PDB file of C-alpha atoms and ligand atoms in Angstrom:
ATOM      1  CA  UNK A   1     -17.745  59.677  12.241  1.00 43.00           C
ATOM      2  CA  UNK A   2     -20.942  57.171  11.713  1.00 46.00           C
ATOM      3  CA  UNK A   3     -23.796  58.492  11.782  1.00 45.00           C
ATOM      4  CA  UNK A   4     -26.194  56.845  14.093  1.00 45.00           C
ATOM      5  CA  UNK A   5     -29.886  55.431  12.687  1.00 47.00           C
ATOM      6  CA  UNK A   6     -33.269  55.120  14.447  1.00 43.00           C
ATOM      7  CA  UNK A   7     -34.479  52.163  12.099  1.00 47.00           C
ATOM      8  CA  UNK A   8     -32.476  49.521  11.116  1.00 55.00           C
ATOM      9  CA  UNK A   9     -32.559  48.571   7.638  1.00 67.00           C
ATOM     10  CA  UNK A  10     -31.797  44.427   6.907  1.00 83.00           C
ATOM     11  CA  UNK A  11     -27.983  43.518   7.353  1.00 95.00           C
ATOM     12  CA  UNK A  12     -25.768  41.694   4.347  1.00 98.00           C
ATOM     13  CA  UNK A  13     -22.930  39.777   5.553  1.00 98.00           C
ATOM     14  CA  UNK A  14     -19.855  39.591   4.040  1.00 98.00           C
ATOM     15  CA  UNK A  15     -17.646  36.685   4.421  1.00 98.00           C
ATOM     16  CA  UNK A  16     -14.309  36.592   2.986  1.00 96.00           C
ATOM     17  CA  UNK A  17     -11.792  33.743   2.906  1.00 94.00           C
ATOM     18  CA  UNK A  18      -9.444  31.548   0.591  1.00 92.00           C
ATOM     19  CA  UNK A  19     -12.255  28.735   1.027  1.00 96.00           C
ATOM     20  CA  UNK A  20      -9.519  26.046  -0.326  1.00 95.00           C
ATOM     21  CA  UNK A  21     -11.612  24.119   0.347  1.00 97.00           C
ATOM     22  CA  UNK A  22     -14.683  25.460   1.967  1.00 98.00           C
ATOM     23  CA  UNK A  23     -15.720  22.947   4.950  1.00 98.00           C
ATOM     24  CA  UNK A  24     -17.909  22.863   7.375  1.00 97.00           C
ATOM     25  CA  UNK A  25     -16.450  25.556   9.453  1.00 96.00           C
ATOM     26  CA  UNK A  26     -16.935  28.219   7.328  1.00 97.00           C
ATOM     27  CA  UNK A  27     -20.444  27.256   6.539  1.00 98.00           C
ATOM     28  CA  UNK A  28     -21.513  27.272  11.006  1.00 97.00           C
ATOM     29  CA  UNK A  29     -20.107  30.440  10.938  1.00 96.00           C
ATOM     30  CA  UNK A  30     -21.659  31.827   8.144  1.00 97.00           C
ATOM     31  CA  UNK A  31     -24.871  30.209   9.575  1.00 97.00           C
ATOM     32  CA  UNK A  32     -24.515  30.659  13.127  1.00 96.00           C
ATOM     33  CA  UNK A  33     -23.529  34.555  12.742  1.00 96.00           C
ATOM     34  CA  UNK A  34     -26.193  35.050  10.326  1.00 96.00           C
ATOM     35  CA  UNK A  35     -29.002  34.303  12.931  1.00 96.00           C
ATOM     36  CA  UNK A  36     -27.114  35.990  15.423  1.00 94.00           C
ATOM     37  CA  UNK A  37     -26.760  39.308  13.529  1.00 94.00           C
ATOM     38  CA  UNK A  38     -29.933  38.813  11.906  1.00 93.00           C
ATOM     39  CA  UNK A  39     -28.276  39.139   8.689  1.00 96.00           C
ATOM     40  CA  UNK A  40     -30.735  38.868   5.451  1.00 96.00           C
ATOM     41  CA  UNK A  41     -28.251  37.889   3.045  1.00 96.00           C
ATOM     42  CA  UNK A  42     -24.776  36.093   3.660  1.00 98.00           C
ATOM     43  CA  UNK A  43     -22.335  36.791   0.694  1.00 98.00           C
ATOM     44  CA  UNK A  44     -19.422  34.476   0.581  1.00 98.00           C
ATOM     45  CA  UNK A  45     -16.510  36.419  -1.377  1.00 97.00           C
ATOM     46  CA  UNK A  46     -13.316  33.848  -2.261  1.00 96.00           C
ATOM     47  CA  UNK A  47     -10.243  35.436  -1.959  1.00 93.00           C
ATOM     48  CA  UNK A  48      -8.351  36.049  -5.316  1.00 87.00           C
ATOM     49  CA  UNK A  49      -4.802  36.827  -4.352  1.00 62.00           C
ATOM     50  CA  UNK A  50      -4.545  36.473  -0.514  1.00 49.00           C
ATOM     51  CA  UNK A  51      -1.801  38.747   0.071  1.00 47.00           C
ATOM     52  CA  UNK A  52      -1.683  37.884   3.849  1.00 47.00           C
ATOM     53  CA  UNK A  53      -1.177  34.630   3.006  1.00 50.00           C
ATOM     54  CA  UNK A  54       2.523  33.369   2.159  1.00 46.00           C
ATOM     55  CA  UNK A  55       2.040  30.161   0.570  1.00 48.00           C
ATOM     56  CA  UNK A  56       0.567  28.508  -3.158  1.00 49.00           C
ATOM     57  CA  UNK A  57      -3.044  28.107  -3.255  1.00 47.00           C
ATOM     58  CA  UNK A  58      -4.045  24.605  -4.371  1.00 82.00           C
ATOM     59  CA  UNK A  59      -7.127  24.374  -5.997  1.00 91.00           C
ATOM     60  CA  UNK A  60      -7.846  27.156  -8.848  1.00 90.00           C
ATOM     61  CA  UNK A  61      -9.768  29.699  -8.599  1.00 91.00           C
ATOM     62  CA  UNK A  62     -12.373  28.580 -10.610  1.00 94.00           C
ATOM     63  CA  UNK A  63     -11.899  25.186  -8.619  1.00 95.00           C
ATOM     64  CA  UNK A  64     -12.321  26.883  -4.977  1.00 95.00           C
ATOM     65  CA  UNK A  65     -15.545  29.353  -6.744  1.00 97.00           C
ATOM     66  CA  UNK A  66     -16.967  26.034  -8.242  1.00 98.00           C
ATOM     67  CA  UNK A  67     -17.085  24.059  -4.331  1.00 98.00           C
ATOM     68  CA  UNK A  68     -17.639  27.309  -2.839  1.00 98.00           C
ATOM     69  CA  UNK A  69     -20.942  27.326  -5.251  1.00 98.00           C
ATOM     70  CA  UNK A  70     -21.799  23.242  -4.328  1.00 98.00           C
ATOM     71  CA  UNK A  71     -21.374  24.069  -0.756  1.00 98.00           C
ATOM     72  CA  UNK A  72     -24.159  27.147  -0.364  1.00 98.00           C
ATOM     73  CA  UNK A  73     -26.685  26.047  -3.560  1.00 97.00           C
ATOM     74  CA  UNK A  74     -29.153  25.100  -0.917  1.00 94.00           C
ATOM     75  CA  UNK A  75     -29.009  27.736   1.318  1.00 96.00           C
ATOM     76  CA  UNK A  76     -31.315  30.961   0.020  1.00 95.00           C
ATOM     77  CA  UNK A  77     -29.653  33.085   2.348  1.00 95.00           C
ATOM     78  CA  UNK A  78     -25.989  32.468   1.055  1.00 98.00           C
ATOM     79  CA  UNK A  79     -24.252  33.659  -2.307  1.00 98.00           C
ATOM     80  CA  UNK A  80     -21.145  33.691  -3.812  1.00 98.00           C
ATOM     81  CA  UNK A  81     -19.581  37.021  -5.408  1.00 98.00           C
ATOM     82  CA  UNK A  82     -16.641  36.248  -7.522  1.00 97.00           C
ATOM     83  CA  UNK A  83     -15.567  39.683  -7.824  1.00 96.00           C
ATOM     84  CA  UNK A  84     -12.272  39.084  -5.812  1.00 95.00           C
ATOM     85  CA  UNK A  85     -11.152  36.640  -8.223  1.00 94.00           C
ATOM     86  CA  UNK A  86     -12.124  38.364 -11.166  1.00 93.00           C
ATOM     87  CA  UNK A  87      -9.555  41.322  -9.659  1.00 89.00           C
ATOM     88  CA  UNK A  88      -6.212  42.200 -11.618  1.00 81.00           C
ATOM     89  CA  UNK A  89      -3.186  41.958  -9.038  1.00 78.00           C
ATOM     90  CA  UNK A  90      -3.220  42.714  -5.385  1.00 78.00           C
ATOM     91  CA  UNK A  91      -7.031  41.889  -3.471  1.00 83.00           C
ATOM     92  CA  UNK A  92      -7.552  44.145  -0.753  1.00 92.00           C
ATOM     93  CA  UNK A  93     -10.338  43.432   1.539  1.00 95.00           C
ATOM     94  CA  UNK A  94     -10.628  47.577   1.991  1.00 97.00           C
ATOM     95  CA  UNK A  95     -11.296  47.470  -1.873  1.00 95.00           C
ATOM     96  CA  UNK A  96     -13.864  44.905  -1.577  1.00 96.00           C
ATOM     97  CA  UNK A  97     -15.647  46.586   1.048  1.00 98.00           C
ATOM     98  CA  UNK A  98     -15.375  50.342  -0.703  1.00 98.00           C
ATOM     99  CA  UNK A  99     -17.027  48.698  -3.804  1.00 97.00           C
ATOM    100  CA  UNK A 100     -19.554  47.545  -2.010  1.00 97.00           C
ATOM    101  CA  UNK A 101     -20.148  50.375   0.181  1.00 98.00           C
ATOM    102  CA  UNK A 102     -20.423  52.271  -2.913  1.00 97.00           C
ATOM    103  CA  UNK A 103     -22.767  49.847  -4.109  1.00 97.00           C
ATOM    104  CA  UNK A 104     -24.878  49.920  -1.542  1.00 96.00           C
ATOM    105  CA  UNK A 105     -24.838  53.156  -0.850  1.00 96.00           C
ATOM    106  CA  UNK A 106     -24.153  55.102   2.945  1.00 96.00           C
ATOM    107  CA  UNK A 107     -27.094  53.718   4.875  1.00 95.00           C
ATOM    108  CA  UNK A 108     -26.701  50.061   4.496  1.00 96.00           C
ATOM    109  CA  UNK A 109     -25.312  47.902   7.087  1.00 97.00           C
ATOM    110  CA  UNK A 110     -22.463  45.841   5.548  1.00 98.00           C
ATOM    111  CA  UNK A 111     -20.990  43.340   8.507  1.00 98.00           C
ATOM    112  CA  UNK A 112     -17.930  41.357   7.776  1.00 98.00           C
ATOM    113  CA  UNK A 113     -17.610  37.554   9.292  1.00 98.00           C
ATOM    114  CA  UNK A 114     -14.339  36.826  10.448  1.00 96.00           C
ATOM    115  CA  UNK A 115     -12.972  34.167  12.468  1.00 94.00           C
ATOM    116  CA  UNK A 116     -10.921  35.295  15.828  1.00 94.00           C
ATOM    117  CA  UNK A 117      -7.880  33.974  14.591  1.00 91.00           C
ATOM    118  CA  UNK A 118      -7.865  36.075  11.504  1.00 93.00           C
ATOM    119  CA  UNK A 119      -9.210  38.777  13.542  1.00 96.00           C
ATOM    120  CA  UNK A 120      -6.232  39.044  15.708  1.00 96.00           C
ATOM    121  CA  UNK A 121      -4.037  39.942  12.708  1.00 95.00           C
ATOM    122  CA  UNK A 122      -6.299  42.325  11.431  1.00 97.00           C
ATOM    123  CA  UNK A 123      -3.470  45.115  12.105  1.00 97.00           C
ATOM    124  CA  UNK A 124      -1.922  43.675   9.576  1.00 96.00           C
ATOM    125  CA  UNK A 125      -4.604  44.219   6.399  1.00 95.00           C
ATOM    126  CA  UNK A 126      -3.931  47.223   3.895  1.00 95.00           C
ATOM    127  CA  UNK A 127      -5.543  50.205   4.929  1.00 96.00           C
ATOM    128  CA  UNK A 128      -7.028  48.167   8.654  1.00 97.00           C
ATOM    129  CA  UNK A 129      -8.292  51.452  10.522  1.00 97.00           C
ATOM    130  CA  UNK A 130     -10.050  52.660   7.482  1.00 98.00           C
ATOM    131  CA  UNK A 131     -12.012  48.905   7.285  1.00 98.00           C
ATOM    132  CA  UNK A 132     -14.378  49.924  10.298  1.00 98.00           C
ATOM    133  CA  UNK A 133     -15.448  53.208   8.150  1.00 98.00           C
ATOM    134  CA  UNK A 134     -16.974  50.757   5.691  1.00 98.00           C
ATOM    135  CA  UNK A 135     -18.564  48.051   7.452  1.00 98.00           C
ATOM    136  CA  UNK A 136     -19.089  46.030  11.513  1.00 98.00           C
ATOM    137  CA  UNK A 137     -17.303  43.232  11.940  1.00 98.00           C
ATOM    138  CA  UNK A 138     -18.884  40.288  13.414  1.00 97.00           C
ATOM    139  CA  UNK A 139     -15.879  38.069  14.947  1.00 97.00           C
ATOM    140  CA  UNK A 140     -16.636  33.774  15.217  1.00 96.00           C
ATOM    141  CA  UNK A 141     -14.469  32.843  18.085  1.00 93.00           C
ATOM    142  CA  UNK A 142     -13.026  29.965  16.912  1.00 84.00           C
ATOM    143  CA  UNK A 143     -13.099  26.531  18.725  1.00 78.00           C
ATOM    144  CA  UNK A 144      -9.160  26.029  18.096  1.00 77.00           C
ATOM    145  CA  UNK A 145      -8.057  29.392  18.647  1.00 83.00           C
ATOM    146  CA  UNK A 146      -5.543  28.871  21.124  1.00 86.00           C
ATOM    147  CA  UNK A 147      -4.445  32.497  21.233  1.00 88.00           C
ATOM    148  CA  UNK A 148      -8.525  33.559  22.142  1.00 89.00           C
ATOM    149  CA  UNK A 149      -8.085  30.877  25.152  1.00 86.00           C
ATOM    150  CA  UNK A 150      -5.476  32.580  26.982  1.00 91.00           C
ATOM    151  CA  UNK A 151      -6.210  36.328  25.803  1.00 91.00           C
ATOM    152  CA  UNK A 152      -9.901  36.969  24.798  1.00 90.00           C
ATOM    153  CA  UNK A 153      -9.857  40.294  23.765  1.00 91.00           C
ATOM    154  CA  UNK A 154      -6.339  40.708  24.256  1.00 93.00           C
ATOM    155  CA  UNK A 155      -5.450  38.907  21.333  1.00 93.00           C
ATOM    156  CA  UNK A 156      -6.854  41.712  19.306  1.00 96.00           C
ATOM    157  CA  UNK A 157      -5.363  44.724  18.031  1.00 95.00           C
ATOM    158  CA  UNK A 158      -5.350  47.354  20.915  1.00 95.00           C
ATOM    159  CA  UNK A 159      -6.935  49.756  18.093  1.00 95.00           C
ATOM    160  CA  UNK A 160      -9.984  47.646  18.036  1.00 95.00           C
ATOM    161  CA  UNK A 161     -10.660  47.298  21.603  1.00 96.00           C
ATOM    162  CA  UNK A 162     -12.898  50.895  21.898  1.00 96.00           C
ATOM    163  CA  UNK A 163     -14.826  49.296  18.900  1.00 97.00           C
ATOM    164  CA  UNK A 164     -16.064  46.628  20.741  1.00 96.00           C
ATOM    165  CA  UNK A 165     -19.106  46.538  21.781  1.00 95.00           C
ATOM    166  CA  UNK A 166     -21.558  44.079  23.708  1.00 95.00           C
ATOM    167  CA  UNK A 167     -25.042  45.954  22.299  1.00 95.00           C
ATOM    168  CA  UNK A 168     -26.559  44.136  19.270  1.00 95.00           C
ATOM    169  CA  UNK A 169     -28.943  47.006  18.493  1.00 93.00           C
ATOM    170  CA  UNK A 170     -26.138  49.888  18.937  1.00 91.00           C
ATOM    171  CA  UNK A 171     -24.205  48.071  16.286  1.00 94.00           C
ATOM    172  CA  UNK A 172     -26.946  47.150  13.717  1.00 93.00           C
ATOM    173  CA  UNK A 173     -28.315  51.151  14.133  1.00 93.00           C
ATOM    174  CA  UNK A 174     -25.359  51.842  12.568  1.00 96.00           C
ATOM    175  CA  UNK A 175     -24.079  51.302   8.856  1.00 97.00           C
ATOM    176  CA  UNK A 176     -19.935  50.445  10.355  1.00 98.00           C
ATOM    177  CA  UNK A 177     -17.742  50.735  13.064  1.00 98.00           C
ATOM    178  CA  UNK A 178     -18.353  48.228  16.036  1.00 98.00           C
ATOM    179  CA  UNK A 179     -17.030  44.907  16.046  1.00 97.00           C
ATOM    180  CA  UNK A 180     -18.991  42.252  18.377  1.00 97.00           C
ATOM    181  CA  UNK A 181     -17.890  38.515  18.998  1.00 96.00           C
ATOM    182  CA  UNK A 182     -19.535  35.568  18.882  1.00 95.00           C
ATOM    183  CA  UNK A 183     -19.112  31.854  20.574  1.00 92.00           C
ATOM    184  CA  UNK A 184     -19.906  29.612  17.714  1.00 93.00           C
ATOM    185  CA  UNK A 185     -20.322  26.071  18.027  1.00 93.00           C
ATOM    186  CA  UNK A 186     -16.438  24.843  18.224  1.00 91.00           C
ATOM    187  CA  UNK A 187     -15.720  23.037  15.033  1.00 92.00           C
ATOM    188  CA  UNK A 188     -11.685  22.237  14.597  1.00 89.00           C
ATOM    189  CA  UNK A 189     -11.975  21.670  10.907  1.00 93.00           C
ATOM    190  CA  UNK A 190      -9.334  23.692   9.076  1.00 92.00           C
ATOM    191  CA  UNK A 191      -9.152  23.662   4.834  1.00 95.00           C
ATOM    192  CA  UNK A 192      -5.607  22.561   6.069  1.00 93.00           C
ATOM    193  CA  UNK A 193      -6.605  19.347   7.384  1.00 94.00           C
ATOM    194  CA  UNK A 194      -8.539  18.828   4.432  1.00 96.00           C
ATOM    195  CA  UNK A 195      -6.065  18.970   1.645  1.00 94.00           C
ATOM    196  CA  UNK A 196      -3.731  16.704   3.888  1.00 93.00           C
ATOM    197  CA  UNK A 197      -6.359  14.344   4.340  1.00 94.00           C
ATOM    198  CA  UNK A 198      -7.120  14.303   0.743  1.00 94.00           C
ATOM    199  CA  UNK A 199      -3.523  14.977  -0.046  1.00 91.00           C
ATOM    200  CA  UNK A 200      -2.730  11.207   1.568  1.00 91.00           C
ATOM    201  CA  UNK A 201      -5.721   9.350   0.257  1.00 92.00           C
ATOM    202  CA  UNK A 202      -8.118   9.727   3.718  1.00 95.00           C
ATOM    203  CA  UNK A 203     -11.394  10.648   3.553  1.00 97.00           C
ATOM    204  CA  UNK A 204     -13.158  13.517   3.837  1.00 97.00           C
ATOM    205  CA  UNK A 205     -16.542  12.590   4.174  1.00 98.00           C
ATOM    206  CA  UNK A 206     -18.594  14.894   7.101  1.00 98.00           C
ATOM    207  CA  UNK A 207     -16.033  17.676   6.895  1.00 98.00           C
ATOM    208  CA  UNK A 208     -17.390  19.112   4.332  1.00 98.00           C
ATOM    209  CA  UNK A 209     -20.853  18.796   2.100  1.00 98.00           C
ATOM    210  CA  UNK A 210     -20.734  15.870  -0.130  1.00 98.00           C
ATOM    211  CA  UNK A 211     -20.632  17.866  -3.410  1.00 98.00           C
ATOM    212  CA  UNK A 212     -17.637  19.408  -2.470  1.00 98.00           C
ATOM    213  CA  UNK A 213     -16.030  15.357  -1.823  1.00 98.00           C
ATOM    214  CA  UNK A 214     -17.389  14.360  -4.739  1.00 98.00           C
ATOM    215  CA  UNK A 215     -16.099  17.444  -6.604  1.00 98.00           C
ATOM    216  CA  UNK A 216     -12.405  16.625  -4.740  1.00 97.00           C
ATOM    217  CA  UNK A 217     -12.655  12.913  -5.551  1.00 96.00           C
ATOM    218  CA  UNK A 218     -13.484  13.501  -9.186  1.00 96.00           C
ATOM    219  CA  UNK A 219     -10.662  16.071  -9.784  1.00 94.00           C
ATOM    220  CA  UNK A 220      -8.221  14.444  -7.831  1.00 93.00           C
ATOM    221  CA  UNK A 221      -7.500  17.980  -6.105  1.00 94.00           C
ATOM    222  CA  UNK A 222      -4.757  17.885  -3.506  1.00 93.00           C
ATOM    223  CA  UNK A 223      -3.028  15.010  -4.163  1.00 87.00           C
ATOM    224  CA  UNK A 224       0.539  15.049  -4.924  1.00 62.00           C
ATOM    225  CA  UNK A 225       0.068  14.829  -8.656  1.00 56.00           C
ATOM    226  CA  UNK A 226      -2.114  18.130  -8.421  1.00 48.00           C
ATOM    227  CA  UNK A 227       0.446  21.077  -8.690  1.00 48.00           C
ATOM    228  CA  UNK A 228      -0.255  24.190  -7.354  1.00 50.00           C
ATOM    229  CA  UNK A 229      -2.326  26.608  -9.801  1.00 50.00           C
ATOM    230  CA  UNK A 230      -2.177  29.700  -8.676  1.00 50.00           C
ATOM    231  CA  UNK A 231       1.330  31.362  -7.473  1.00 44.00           C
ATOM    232  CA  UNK A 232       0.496  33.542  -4.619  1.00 42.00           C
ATOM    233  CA  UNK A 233       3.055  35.641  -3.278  1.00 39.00           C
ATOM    234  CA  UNK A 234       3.167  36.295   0.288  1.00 34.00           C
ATOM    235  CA  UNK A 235       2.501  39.719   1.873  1.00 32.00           C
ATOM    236  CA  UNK A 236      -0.438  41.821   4.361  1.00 36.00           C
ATOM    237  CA  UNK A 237      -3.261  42.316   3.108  1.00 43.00           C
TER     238      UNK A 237
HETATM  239  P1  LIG B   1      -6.369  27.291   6.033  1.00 87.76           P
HETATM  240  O1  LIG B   1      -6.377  26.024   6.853  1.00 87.76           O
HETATM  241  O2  LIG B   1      -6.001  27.062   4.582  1.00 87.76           O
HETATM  242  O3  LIG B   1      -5.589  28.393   6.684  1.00 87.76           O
HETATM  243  P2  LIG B   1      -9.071  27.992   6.947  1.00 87.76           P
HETATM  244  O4  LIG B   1      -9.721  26.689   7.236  1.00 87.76           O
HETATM  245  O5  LIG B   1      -8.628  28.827   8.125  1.00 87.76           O
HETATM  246  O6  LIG B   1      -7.892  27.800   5.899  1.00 87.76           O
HETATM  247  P3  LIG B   1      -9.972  30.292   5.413  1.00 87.76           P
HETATM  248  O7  LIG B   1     -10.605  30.234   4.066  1.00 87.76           O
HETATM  249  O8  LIG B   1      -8.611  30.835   5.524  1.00 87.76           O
HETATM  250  O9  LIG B   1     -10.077  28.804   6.033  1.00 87.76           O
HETATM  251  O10 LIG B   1     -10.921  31.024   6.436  1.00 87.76           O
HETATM  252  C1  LIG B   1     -11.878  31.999   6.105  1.00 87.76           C
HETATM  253  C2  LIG B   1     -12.496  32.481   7.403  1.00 87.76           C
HETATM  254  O11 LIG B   1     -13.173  31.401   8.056  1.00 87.76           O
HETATM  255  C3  LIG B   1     -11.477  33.036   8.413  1.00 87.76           C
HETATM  256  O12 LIG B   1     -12.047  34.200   8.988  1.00 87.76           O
HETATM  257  C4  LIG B   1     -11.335  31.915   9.408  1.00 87.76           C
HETATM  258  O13 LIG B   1     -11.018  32.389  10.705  1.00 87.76           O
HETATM  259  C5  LIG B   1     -12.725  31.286   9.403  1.00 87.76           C
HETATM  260  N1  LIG B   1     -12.716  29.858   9.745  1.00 87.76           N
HETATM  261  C6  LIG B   1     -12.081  28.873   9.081  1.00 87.76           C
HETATM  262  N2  LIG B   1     -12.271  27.680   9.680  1.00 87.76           N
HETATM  263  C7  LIG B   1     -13.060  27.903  10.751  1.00 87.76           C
HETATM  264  C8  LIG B   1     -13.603  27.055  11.790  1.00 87.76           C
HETATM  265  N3  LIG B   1     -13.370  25.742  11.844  1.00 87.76           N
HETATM  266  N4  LIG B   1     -14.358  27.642  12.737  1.00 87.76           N
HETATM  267  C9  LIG B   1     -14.580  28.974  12.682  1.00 87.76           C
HETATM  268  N5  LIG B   1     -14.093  29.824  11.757  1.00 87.76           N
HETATM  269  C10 LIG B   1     -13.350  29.304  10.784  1.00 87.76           C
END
């Protein structure tokens, strides 16, 4: 059980992802649910092996950590913890979030940013129930997520649904445990469309900052003649 707070001390995002490539997407939702959550800090946390995920990254990990690092350098209220990638083996979002929480310590208010669609297959994360012991979640609902459009709610995990909540304050007085969603601005930019873009020669100026082009350009990441880097096997996570 969470203990409920009568002051509220400053909230720290977390936002995980594969960020391959970060885009503009990631960075409105960082931003947007930062000022909606009145987060003080938004800390960006690359994936190192995304176990949900069955497929071969294809930038590095030092590659995706270097953009991810272009993309946020001008934003105070964003950094970048590497600690995922730094991670022998399996990463496990609940293993993220107990360091963290231990970190922290029991009082802090630790809210995860995740975008609807990933948020739908939360049921499928290691250890999933225990994740709302150790932080809120703050679901984006994304412009392209089809499943959100016919569903809302719905397309959540039924476990979920008496952790939602409409009351801003309720959740923030609390360290974890509520998850609230958010309408942000509808951006269908995926880091999909990206590497195919980049993958066939197209630009991709204006969906993403123009480090991270430059960066892309430079290393010729994503074309044909860049092999995959990292072999990710597939699995929940
Ligand atoms: P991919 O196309 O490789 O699957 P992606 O663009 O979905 O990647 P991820 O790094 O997997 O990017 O996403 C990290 C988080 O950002 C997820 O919670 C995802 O839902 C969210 N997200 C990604 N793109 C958008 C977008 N355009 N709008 C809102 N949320 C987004």
């Amino acid at each position: 059980m969470i203990p409920a707070r009568s002051s509220s001390a400053p909230a720290i995002g977390l936002f995980g992802g594969t960020f391959d490539p970060v885009h503009f997407g990631h960075l409105r939702l960082a931003t947007e649910l930062s000022e909606a959550f009145r987060l003080e800090r938004t800390i960006f946390l690359p994936a190192g092996l995304p176990y949900h995920r069955g497929r071969t990254a294809h930038a590095s990990s030092e590659e995706r950590l270097t953009m991810l690092k272009l993309a946020t350098a001008r934003d105070a209220r964003f950094d970048v913890d590497d600690r995922e990638l730094k991670r022998e083996g399996r990463t496990f979002t609940y293993d993220t979030l107990a360091e963290i929480r231990a970190e922290r310590g029991p009082d802090a208010t630790l809210v995860f940013l995740v975008g609807s669609d990933a948020f739908a297959h939360i049921d499928t994360w290691h250890r999933w129930t225990e994740l709302f012991d150790l932080a809120h979640f703050a679901v984006a609902i994304r412009g392209d997520d089809a499943q959100w459009a016919t569903k809302g709610p719905g397309a959540f995990p039924r476990e979920a649904w008496p952790r939602i909540t409409l009351n801003l304050r309720e959740m923030l007085s609390a360290p974890a445990g509520k998850v609230m969603t958010f309408a942000m601005t509808p951006l269908a930019i995926s880091s999909t469309t990206l590497r195919a873009l980049a993958g066939e020669g197209s630009s991709i100026r204006y969906l993403t900052p123009e480090p991270v082009v430059e960066y892309i350009r430079s290393r010729q990441l994503y074309t044909a003649k860049d092999a995959p880097r990292d072999a990710l096997p597939g699995a929940a996570g």
